[in-house]
Amino acid sequence: MTDSHWDVIVIGGGAAGLMCAYVAGRRDRRVLLLEHNADVGRKILISGGGRCNFTNLNAGPENFVSANPHFAKSALARYSPQDFLALVEAHGIAWYEKKLGQLFCQSSAQQIVDLLLHECKAARVQIQTASKVVSVQKNEAGFVVKSESASYRSKSLVLACGGLSIPKIGATDLGYRLLRQFGHDLVPTRPGLVPLTWQPQDQFLSELRGVALDSRVSHPEASFRENTLFAHFGLSGPAILQISNYWQPGEPLEIDFLPDTDFEDWLKQAAAMAPEQHLSNALKSLLPARWL
C-alpha cells in the first residue's frame, strides 16, 4: 500500500463533493475525490423524478432549517442560485421552471452529472470510484486517508459523504462516524421531508387516496402553502413534506383545505343564493366529490 499526496481530499462523489472538488481544483489545489460507489452522482440521477431539481430561484437563508442560520447566509452570499443557473446555461442545458422557482432539466439529470464531471476534469480533479474509505487519521501534516486498497495524505479533508436517507443507492453512516471521531457535535438524526402516516383511528381517511388539494399546513414554527395529497398510508405532497421538518410526534398540525375562502362568509352567500340547496351539493363547488 503506497501513499499519494494531495492538497485536498474530498470523501463523497455526490453533488456537494463534486462541486467542492472542482472549485478547489480551480484554485490550483491538487484534489482527490474518493467515492465508494462504482460511479458518482447517483442521488443526482434520481432527483426530481430523473430530471434533477437543480436549484430554486427563491432559495434564501430564511428557507433553510438549521441550528446555524448564519452559515446559509454566508454560503448563499458567495454562490447564489443564479450563479449555478449561469453554469447550467453555459453548458447548454435546457431547463424549465416547474413552480415556485423550482428549476428542472428539460431532458435528464445525467446532464447535471456530466456538467460536474466536465468541470472536475477541467480543474484536474482526480476521481477514484469504488474506493471505500476504511479509516482517517489526523497528524501534524494533515490527514491520512486509507481505503481498502490504498493510502492517501492531504493537507485538507472535506467530508461530503451524504446522509442516511437512501441506503439502496449507497448511503452509509461514514460521515457521522468520522465527525464524531474528530469531536464534532451532531444533531440526532431523524427522517425529514417525509409523509405523515395514519394512526389506526385515521384509517378511514385512506378512502380519499389520490385526492390532492391546495392547502395551507401550519405548525407553530412554520407554515407552507402547497398541495396536500391523501395516500393509502397517510398524508403526503409538498406541504406535508416540508412541514415534517418541524413537526414532532404528539404535536398538532393545522391544515386549511380552503386557504383562500372565508368559509363563514361563503356559507352565508350560498344560503342566500340557494336556500333550498343541500349543503353537500353546495360544497361541490369548493371540494372534490369524494371528500363529501
GROMACS .gro file of N, CA and C in nm, residues 4-148:
model
  435
    4SER      N    1  -0.006   0.850  -0.159
    4SER     CA    2  -0.001   0.959  -0.256
    4SER      C    3  -0.041   1.086  -0.183
    5HIS      N    4   0.014   1.199  -0.225
    5HIS     CA    5  -0.002   1.324  -0.152
    5HIS      C    6  -0.087   1.422  -0.232
    6TRP      N    7  -0.178   1.491  -0.161
    6TRP     CA    8  -0.273   1.582  -0.223
    6TRP      C    9  -0.289   1.707  -0.137
    7ASP      N   10  -0.333   1.813  -0.200
    7ASP     CA   11  -0.368   1.932  -0.121
    7ASP      C   12  -0.502   1.912  -0.051
    8VAL      N   13  -0.597   1.853  -0.123
    8VAL     CA   14  -0.733   1.834  -0.071
    8VAL      C   15  -0.783   1.694  -0.108
    9ILE      N   16  -0.839   1.625  -0.011
    9ILE     CA   17  -0.912   1.502  -0.038
    9ILE      C   18  -1.059   1.526  -0.004
   10VAL      N   19  -1.145   1.491  -0.098
   10VAL     CA   20  -1.290   1.501  -0.077
   10VAL      C   21  -1.345   1.359  -0.069
   11ILE      N   22  -1.411   1.326   0.040
   11ILE     CA   23  -1.474   1.195   0.054
   11ILE      C   24  -1.622   1.210   0.020
   12GLY      N   25  -1.663   1.150  -0.091
   12GLY     CA   26  -1.802   1.157  -0.134
   12GLY      C   27  -1.817   1.220  -0.270
   13GLY      N   28  -1.878   1.145  -0.363
   13GLY     CA   29  -1.894   1.193  -0.501
   13GLY      C   30  -2.037   1.225  -0.536
   14GLY      N   31  -2.107   1.289  -0.443
   14GLY     CA   32  -2.240   1.341  -0.474
   14GLY      C   33  -2.230   1.483  -0.524
   15ALA      N   34  -2.342   1.553  -0.524
   15ALA     CA   35  -2.344   1.691  -0.575
   15ALA      C   36  -2.247   1.780  -0.497
   16ALA      N   37  -2.251   1.772  -0.364
   16ALA     CA   38  -2.166   1.858  -0.282
   16ALA      C   39  -2.018   1.826  -0.303
   17GLY      N   40  -1.985   1.696  -0.304
   17GLY     CA   41  -1.846   1.657  -0.320
   17GLY      C   42  -1.789   1.696  -0.455
   18LEU      N   43  -1.865   1.674  -0.563
   18LEU     CA   44  -1.819   1.710  -0.697
   18LEU      C   45  -1.802   1.861  -0.709
   19MET      N   46  -1.897   1.935  -0.656
   19MET     CA   47  -1.890   2.081  -0.663
   19MET      C   48  -1.769   2.134  -0.587
   20CYS      N   49  -1.751   2.083  -0.465
   20CYS     CA   50  -1.638   2.126  -0.384
   20CYS      C   51  -1.506   2.091  -0.451
   21ALA      N   52  -1.498   1.972  -0.508
   21ALA     CA   53  -1.373   1.927  -0.570
   21ALA      C   54  -1.333   2.015  -0.686
   22TYR      N   55  -1.428   2.048  -0.773
   22TYR     CA   56  -1.389   2.127  -0.890
   22TYR      C   57  -1.357   2.271  -0.852
   23VAL      N   58  -1.425   2.326  -0.751
   23VAL     CA   59  -1.393   2.463  -0.708
   23VAL      C   60  -1.253   2.466  -0.647
   24ALA      N   61  -1.219   2.366  -0.565
   24ALA     CA   62  -1.085   2.360  -0.508
   24ALA      C   63  -0.981   2.342  -0.619
   25GLY      N   64  -1.013   2.259  -0.718
   25GLY     CA   65  -0.921   2.240  -0.830
   25GLY      C   66  -0.897   2.367  -0.908
   26ARG      N   67  -1.001   2.446  -0.928
   26ARG     CA   68  -0.986   2.573  -1.000
   26ARG      C   69  -0.897   2.670  -0.923
   27ARG      N   70  -0.883   2.648  -0.795
   27ARG     CA   71  -0.797   2.733  -0.713
   27ARG      C   72  -0.655   2.677  -0.705
   28ASP      N   73  -0.622   2.594  -0.802
   28ASP     CA   74  -0.488   2.537  -0.816
   28ASP      C   75  -0.450   2.444  -0.701
   29ARG      N   76  -0.549   2.380  -0.642
   29ARG     CA   77  -0.521   2.274  -0.544
   29ARG      C   78  -0.520   2.139  -0.616
   30ARG      N   79  -0.431   2.051  -0.573
   30ARG     CA   80  -0.431   1.913  -0.621
   30ARG      C   81  -0.538   1.838  -0.542
   31VAL      N   82  -0.640   1.793  -0.613
   31VAL     CA   83  -0.760   1.741  -0.546
   31VAL      C   84  -0.784   1.595  -0.583
   32LEU      N   85  -0.811   1.515  -0.481
   32LEU     CA   86  -0.852   1.376  -0.500
   32LEU      C   87  -0.993   1.359  -0.442
   33LEU      N   88  -1.082   1.302  -0.522
   33LEU     CA   89  -1.217   1.271  -0.475
   33LEU      C   90  -1.233   1.120  -0.466
   34LEU      N   91  -1.278   1.072  -0.350
   34LEU     CA   92  -1.298   0.929  -0.328
   34LEU      C   93  -1.448   0.899  -0.316
   35GLU      N   94  -1.496   0.806  -0.396
   35GLU     CA   95  -1.637   0.767  -0.396
   35GLU      C   96  -1.646   0.615  -0.383
   36HIS      N   97  -1.725   0.567  -0.286
   36HIS     CA   98  -1.728   0.423  -0.263
   36HIS      C   99  -1.816   0.348  -0.363
   37ASN      N  100  -1.909   0.417  -0.428
   37ASN     CA  101  -1.988   0.353  -0.533
   37ASN      C  102  -1.906   0.337  -0.661
   38ALA      N  103  -1.960   0.261  -0.754
   38ALA     CA  104  -1.891   0.239  -0.882
   38ALA      C  105  -1.895   0.363  -0.971
   39ASP      N  106  -1.987   0.455  -0.942
   39ASP     CA  107  -1.994   0.579  -1.019
   39ASP      C  108  -2.041   0.691  -0.928
   40VAL      N  109  -2.021   0.814  -0.972
   40VAL     CA  110  -2.057   0.930  -0.890
   40VAL      C  111  -2.198   0.978  -0.924
   41GLY      N  112  -2.252   1.060  -0.835
   41GLY     CA  113  -2.375   1.132  -0.866
   41GLY      C  114  -2.502   1.049  -0.868
   42ARG      N  115  -2.507   0.940  -0.794
   42ARG     CA  116  -2.626   0.853  -0.800
   42ARG      C  117  -2.752   0.924  -0.751
   43LYS      N  118  -2.738   1.003  -0.644
   43LYS     CA  119  -2.857   1.071  -0.593
   43LYS      C  120  -2.903   1.181  -0.688
   44ILE      N  121  -2.808   1.243  -0.757
   44ILE     CA  122  -2.845   1.343  -0.857
   44ILE      C  123  -2.935   1.280  -0.963
   45LEU      N  124  -2.900   1.159  -1.004
   45LEU     CA  125  -2.972   1.092  -1.113
   45LEU      C  126  -3.117   1.061  -1.079
   46ILE      N  127  -3.148   1.040  -0.950
   46ILE     CA  128  -3.286   1.008  -0.915
   46ILE      C  129  -3.363   1.131  -0.867
   47SER      N  130  -3.294   1.243  -0.853
   47SER     CA  131  -3.361   1.363  -0.801
   47SER      C  132  -3.457   1.421  -0.905
   48GLY      N  133  -3.561   1.485  -0.856
   48GLY     CA  134  -3.657   1.549  -0.946
   48GLY      C  135  -3.722   1.454  -1.043
   49GLY      N  136  -3.744   1.330  -1.000
   49GLY     CA  137  -3.805   1.232  -1.090
   49GLY      C  138  -3.718   1.200  -1.210
   50GLY      N  139  -3.585   1.211  -1.193
   50GLY     CA  140  -3.492   1.182  -1.302
   50GLY      C  141  -3.456   1.303  -1.385
   51ARG      N  142  -3.510   1.421  -1.348
   51ARG     CA  143  -3.479   1.544  -1.423
   51ARG      C  144  -3.396   1.642  -1.341
   52CYS      N  145  -3.372   1.612  -1.216
   52CYS     CA  146  -3.288   1.691  -1.127
   52CYS      C  147  -3.342   1.832  -1.103
   53ASN      N  148  -3.403   1.852  -0.988
   53ASN     CA  149  -3.442   1.987  -0.946
   53ASN      C  150  -3.316   2.055  -0.893
   54PHE      N  151  -3.241   2.115  -0.986
   54PHE     CA  152  -3.103   2.154  -0.957
   54PHE      C  153  -3.089   2.282  -0.877
   55THR      N  154  -3.190   2.368  -0.873
   55THR     CA  155  -3.185   2.484  -0.784
   55THR      C  156  -3.325   2.542  -0.772
   56ASN      N  157  -3.337   2.642  -0.686
   56ASN     CA  158  -3.462   2.715  -0.668
   56ASN      C  159  -3.430   2.863  -0.668
   57LEU      N  160  -3.496   2.936  -0.758
   57LEU     CA  161  -3.467   3.079  -0.772
   57LEU      C  162  -3.497   3.157  -0.644
   58ASN      N  163  -3.582   3.102  -0.559
   58ASN     CA  164  -3.620   3.171  -0.436
   58ASN      C  165  -3.541   3.125  -0.315
   59ALA      N  166  -3.438   3.046  -0.338
   59ALA     CA  167  -3.360   2.996  -0.224
   59ALA      C  168  -3.298   3.113  -0.148
   60GLY      N  169  -3.320   3.114  -0.018
   60GLY     CA  170  -3.265   3.218   0.067
   60GLY      C  171  -3.241   3.162   0.206
   61PRO      N  172  -3.161   3.230   0.286
   61PRO     CA  173  -3.130   3.180   0.421
   61PRO      C  174  -3.255   3.151   0.504
   62GLU      N  175  -3.360   3.230   0.481
   62GLU     CA  176  -3.483   3.212   0.560
   62GLU      C  177  -3.553   3.079   0.530
   63ASN      N  178  -3.514   3.013   0.421
   63ASN     CA  179  -3.578   2.887   0.383
   63ASN      C  180  -3.503   2.764   0.432
   64PHE      N  181  -3.391   2.784   0.501
   64PHE     CA  182  -3.310   2.672   0.544
   64PHE      C  183  -3.338   2.636   0.689
   65VAL      N  184  -3.355   2.507   0.715
   65VAL     CA  185  -3.375   2.457   0.850
   65VAL      C  186  -3.238   2.423   0.907
   66SER      N  187  -3.192   2.503   1.002
   66SER     CA  188  -3.056   2.485   1.052
   66SER      C  189  -3.043   2.548   1.190
   67ALA      N  190  -2.957   2.488   1.271
   67ALA     CA  191  -2.925   2.547   1.401
   67ALA      C  192  -2.828   2.663   1.384
   68ASN      N  193  -2.774   2.678   1.264
   68ASN     CA  194  -2.678   2.785   1.236
   68ASN      C  195  -2.722   2.861   1.112
   69PRO      N  196  -2.820   2.951   1.125
   69PRO     CA  197  -2.872   3.022   1.007
   69PRO      C  198  -2.769   3.110   0.939
   70HIS      N  199  -2.665   3.151   1.012
   70HIS     CA  200  -2.564   3.238   0.953
   70HIS      C  201  -2.482   3.165   0.846
   71PHE      N  202  -2.471   3.032   0.859
   71PHE     CA  203  -2.398   2.958   0.756
   71PHE      C  204  -2.466   2.972   0.621
   72ALA      N  205  -2.598   2.959   0.618
   72ALA     CA  206  -2.671   2.970   0.492
   72ALA      C  207  -2.654   3.110   0.433
   73LYS      N  208  -2.656   3.212   0.517
   73LYS     CA  209  -2.637   3.349   0.469
   73LYS      C  210  -2.501   3.362   0.401
   74SER      N  211  -2.398   3.312   0.467
   74SER     CA  212  -2.263   3.322   0.413
   74SER      C  213  -2.248   3.243   0.283
   75ALA      N  214  -2.300   3.119   0.283
   75ALA     CA  215  -2.285   3.033   0.166
   75ALA      C  216  -2.357   3.091   0.045
   76LEU      N  217  -2.480   3.138   0.063
   76LEU     CA  218  -2.558   3.190  -0.050
   76LEU      C  219  -2.509   3.326  -0.095
   77ALA      N  220  -2.445   3.400  -0.006
   77ALA     CA  221  -2.387   3.527  -0.048
   77ALA      C  222  -2.268   3.504  -0.141
   78ARG      N  223  -2.198   3.393  -0.120
   78ARG     CA  224  -2.080   3.362  -0.202
   78ARG      C  225  -2.117   3.293  -0.333
   79TYR      N  226  -2.224   3.214  -0.330
   79TYR     CA  227  -2.263   3.140  -0.450
   79TYR      C  228  -2.414   3.126  -0.448
   80SER      N  229  -2.481   3.195  -0.539
   80SER     CA  230  -2.626   3.204  -0.539
   80SER      C  231  -2.688   3.105  -0.638
   81PRO      N  232  -2.820   3.084  -0.632
   81PRO     CA  233  -2.887   3.003  -0.734
   81PRO      C  234  -2.863   3.055  -0.875
   82GLN      N  235  -2.855   3.186  -0.889
   82GLN     CA  236  -2.830   3.246  -1.021
   82GLN      C  237  -2.691   3.210  -1.073
   83ASP      N  238  -2.595   3.195  -0.982
   83ASP     CA  239  -2.460   3.155  -1.024
   83ASP      C  240  -2.462   3.014  -1.083
   84PHE      N  241  -2.533   2.923  -1.016
   84PHE     CA  242  -2.538   2.787  -1.070
   84PHE      C  243  -2.619   2.781  -1.198
   85LEU      N  244  -2.725   2.860  -1.205
   85LEU     CA  245  -2.804   2.864  -1.329
   85LEU      C  246  -2.718   2.912  -1.445
   86ALA      N  247  -2.631   3.009  -1.420
   86ALA     CA  248  -2.541   3.057  -1.526
   86ALA      C  249  -2.449   2.944  -1.573
   87LEU      N  250  -2.404   2.860  -1.479
   87LEU     CA  251  -2.319   2.746  -1.516
   87LEU      C  252  -2.398   2.645  -1.599
   88VAL      N  253  -2.521   2.618  -1.560
   88VAL     CA  254  -2.607   2.527  -1.636
   88VAL      C  255  -2.626   2.577  -1.779
   89GLU      N  256  -2.652   2.705  -1.793
   89GLU     CA  257  -2.673   2.762  -1.926
   89GLU      C  258  -2.544   2.763  -2.007
   90ALA      N  259  -2.430   2.783  -1.941
   90ALA     CA  260  -2.302   2.780  -2.011
   90ALA      C  261  -2.274   2.643  -2.071
   91HIS      N  262  -2.332   2.539  -2.012
   91HIS     CA  263  -2.317   2.403  -2.063
   91HIS      C  264  -2.427   2.367  -2.162
   92GLY      N  265  -2.512   2.463  -2.195
   92GLY     CA  266  -2.616   2.439  -2.295
   92GLY      C  267  -2.727   2.348  -2.249
   93ILE      N  268  -2.751   2.341  -2.118
   93ILE     CA  269  -2.855   2.253  -2.065
   93ILE      C  270  -2.988   2.327  -2.061
   94ALA      N  271  -3.086   2.275  -2.132
   94ALA     CA  272  -3.220   2.335  -2.132
   94ALA      C  273  -3.289   2.306  -2.000
   95TRP      N  274  -3.361   2.404  -1.947
   95TRP     CA  275  -3.427   2.389  -1.818
   95TRP      C  276  -3.564   2.454  -1.822
   96TYR      N  277  -3.643   2.426  -1.720
   96TYR     CA  278  -3.774   2.491  -1.709
   96TYR      C  279  -3.807   2.511  -1.562
   97GLU      N  280  -3.893   2.609  -1.536
   97GLU     CA  281  -3.939   2.634  -1.400
   97GLU      C  282  -4.072   2.562  -1.381
   98LYS      N  283  -4.076   2.471  -1.286
   98LYS     CA  284  -4.198   2.394  -1.261
   98LYS      C  285  -4.300   2.481  -1.188
   99LYS      N  286  -4.264   2.529  -1.071
   99LYS     CA  287  -4.346   2.623  -0.995
   99LYS      C  288  -4.264   2.673  -0.877
  100LEU      N  289  -4.302   2.787  -0.825
  100LEU     CA  290  -4.240   2.843  -0.705
  100LEU      C  291  -4.088   2.849  -0.715
  101GLY      N  292  -4.037   2.876  -0.834
  101GLY     CA  293  -3.893   2.892  -0.853
  101GLY      C  294  -3.815   2.764  -0.867
  102GLN      N  295  -3.883   2.648  -0.873
  102GLN     CA  296  -3.815   2.519  -0.882
  102GLN      C  297  -3.769   2.495  -1.026
  103LEU      N  298  -3.638   2.478  -1.045
  103LEU     CA  299  -3.581   2.460  -1.179
  103LEU      C  300  -3.541   2.315  -1.203
  104PHE      N  301  -3.581   2.261  -1.318
  104PHE     CA  302  -3.554   2.123  -1.357
  104PHE      C  303  -3.489   2.120  -1.495
  105CYS      N  304  -3.413   2.014  -1.522
  105CYS     CA  305  -3.363   1.990  -1.657
  105CYS      C  306  -3.479   1.951  -1.748
  106GLN      N  307  -3.477   2.003  -1.871
  106GLN     CA  308  -3.578   1.960  -1.969
  106GLN      C  309  -3.560   1.813  -2.005
  107SER      N  310  -3.437   1.768  -2.005
  107SER     CA  311  -3.409   1.632  -2.052
  107SER      C  312  -3.384   1.536  -1.936
  108SER      N  313  -3.262   1.533  -1.885
  108SER     CA  314  -3.225   1.428  -1.789
  108SER      C  315  -3.129   1.481  -1.684
  109ALA      N  316  -3.139   1.424  -1.564
  109ALA     CA  317  -3.047   1.458  -1.456
  109ALA      C  318  -2.902   1.421  -1.491
  110GLN      N  319  -2.884   1.330  -1.586
  110GLN     CA  320  -2.749   1.293  -1.628
  110GLN      C  321  -2.672   1.415  -1.677
  111GLN      N  322  -2.743   1.515  -1.729
  111GLN     CA  323  -2.677   1.636  -1.777
  111GLN      C  324  -2.606   1.710  -1.664
  112ILE      N  325  -2.664   1.709  -1.545
  112ILE     CA  326  -2.601   1.776  -1.431
  112ILE      C  327  -2.478   1.698  -1.386
  113VAL      N  328  -2.488   1.565  -1.384
  113VAL     CA  329  -2.371   1.484  -1.351
  113VAL      C  330  -2.259   1.509  -1.452
  114ASP      N  331  -2.294   1.512  -1.580
  114ASP     CA  332  -2.193   1.536  -1.685
  114ASP      C  333  -2.131   1.675  -1.669
  115LEU      N  334  -2.212   1.773  -1.634
  115LEU     CA  335  -2.161   1.909  -1.611
  115LEU      C  336  -2.055   1.907  -1.502
  116LEU      N  337  -2.086   1.845  -1.388
  116LEU     CA  338  -1.993   1.843  -1.276
  116LEU      C  339  -1.867   1.763  -1.309
  117LEU      N  340  -1.882   1.653  -1.381
  117LEU     CA  341  -1.764   1.575  -1.422
  117LEU      C  342  -1.677   1.655  -1.518
  118HIS      N  343  -1.739   1.727  -1.609
  118HIS     CA  344  -1.664   1.811  -1.703
  118HIS      C  345  -1.585   1.917  -1.627
  119GLU      N  346  -1.648   1.982  -1.530
  119GLU     CA  347  -1.579   2.085  -1.453
  119GLU      C  348  -1.466   2.025  -1.369
  120CYS      N  349  -1.488   1.906  -1.314
  120CYS     CA  350  -1.382   1.840  -1.238
  120CYS      C  351  -1.262   1.807  -1.327
  121LYS      N  352  -1.292   1.757  -1.447
  121LYS     CA  353  -1.183   1.725  -1.540
  121LYS      C  354  -1.105   1.850  -1.578
  122ALA      N  355  -1.177   1.959  -1.604
  122ALA     CA  356  -1.111   2.085  -1.640
  122ALA      C  357  -1.024   2.137  -1.527
  123ALA      N  358  -1.064   2.105  -1.403
  123ALA     CA  359  -0.987   2.151  -1.286
  123ALA      C  360  -0.883   2.048  -1.243
  124ARG      N  361  -0.866   1.943  -1.323
  124ARG     CA  362  -0.766   1.839  -1.298
  124ARG      C  363  -0.790   1.764  -1.167
  125VAL      N  364  -0.916   1.745  -1.133
  125VAL     CA  365  -0.951   1.666  -1.015
  125VAL      C  366  -0.936   1.518  -1.047
  126GLN      N  367  -0.871   1.445  -0.958
  126GLN     CA  368  -0.859   1.300  -0.974
  126GLN      C  369  -0.977   1.234  -0.901
  127ILE      N  370  -1.054   1.153  -0.973
  127ILE     CA  371  -1.170   1.086  -0.913
  127ILE      C  372  -1.143   0.936  -0.906
  128GLN      N  373  -1.155   0.882  -0.785
  128GLN     CA  374  -1.139   0.738  -0.765
  128GLN      C  375  -1.273   0.682  -0.720
  129THR      N  376  -1.337   0.603  -0.806
  129THR     CA  377  -1.462   0.537  -0.769
  129THR      C  378  -1.433   0.397  -0.715
  130ALA      N  379  -1.536   0.333  -0.661
  130ALA     CA  380  -1.521   0.201  -0.599
  130ALA      C  381  -1.408   0.203  -0.498
  131SER      N  382  -1.398   0.314  -0.424
  131SER     CA  383  -1.289   0.334  -0.329
  131SER      C  384  -1.350   0.358  -0.191
  132LYS      N  385  -1.361   0.252  -0.114
  132LYS     CA  386  -1.425   0.259   0.017
  132LYS      C  387  -1.325   0.301   0.124
  133VAL      N  388  -1.353   0.412   0.189
  133VAL     CA  389  -1.265   0.462   0.296
  133VAL      C  390  -1.286   0.377   0.421
  134VAL      N  391  -1.176   0.329   0.478
  134VAL     CA  392  -1.185   0.245   0.598
  134VAL      C  393  -1.134   0.316   0.723
  135SER      N  394  -1.049   0.420   0.705
  135SER     CA  395  -1.002   0.494   0.822
  135SER      C  396  -0.948   0.630   0.781
  136VAL      N  397  -0.956   0.724   0.875
  136VAL     CA  398  -0.899   0.858   0.857
  136VAL      C  399  -0.828   0.895   0.986
  137GLN      N  400  -0.705   0.941   0.973
  137GLN     CA  401  -0.628   0.986   1.089
  137GLN      C  402  -0.573   1.125   1.062
  138LYS      N  403  -0.561   1.203   1.169
  138LYS     CA  404  -0.507   1.339   1.158
  138LYS      C  405  -0.371   1.343   1.226
  139ASN      N  406  -0.277   1.411   1.160
  139ASN     CA  407  -0.146   1.433   1.221
  139ASN      C  408  -0.103   1.577   1.198
  140GLU      N  409   0.018   1.611   1.235
  140GLU     CA  410   0.063   1.749   1.223
  140GLU      C  411   0.067   1.797   1.079
  141ALA      N  412   0.087   1.708   0.985
  141ALA     CA  413   0.097   1.746   0.844
  141ALA      C  414  -0.039   1.753   0.775
  142GLY      N  415  -0.141   1.698   0.838
  142GLY     CA  416  -0.273   1.697   0.774
  142GLY      C  417  -0.349   1.569   0.805
  143PHE      N  418  -0.388   1.496   0.701
  143PHE     CA  419  -0.473   1.378   0.718
  143PHE      C  420  -0.416   1.259   0.641
  144VAL      N  421  -0.439   1.142   0.697
  144VAL     CA  422  -0.407   1.016   0.629
  144VAL      C  423  -0.539   0.941   0.610
  145VAL      N  424  -0.574   0.919   0.484
  145VAL     CA  425  -0.699   0.852   0.450
  145VAL      C  426  -0.665   0.718   0.387
  146LYS      N  427  -0.720   0.611   0.445
  146LYS     CA  428  -0.694   0.477   0.393
  146LYS      C  429  -0.822   0.418   0.336
  147SER      N  430  -0.808   0.366   0.214
  147SER     CA  431  -0.917   0.289   0.154
  147SER      C  432  -0.883   0.142   0.166
  148GLU      N  433  -0.964   0.057   0.106
  148GLU     CA  434  -0.936  -0.087   0.114
  148GLU      C  435  -0.811  -0.126   0.037
   0.00000   0.00000   0.00000
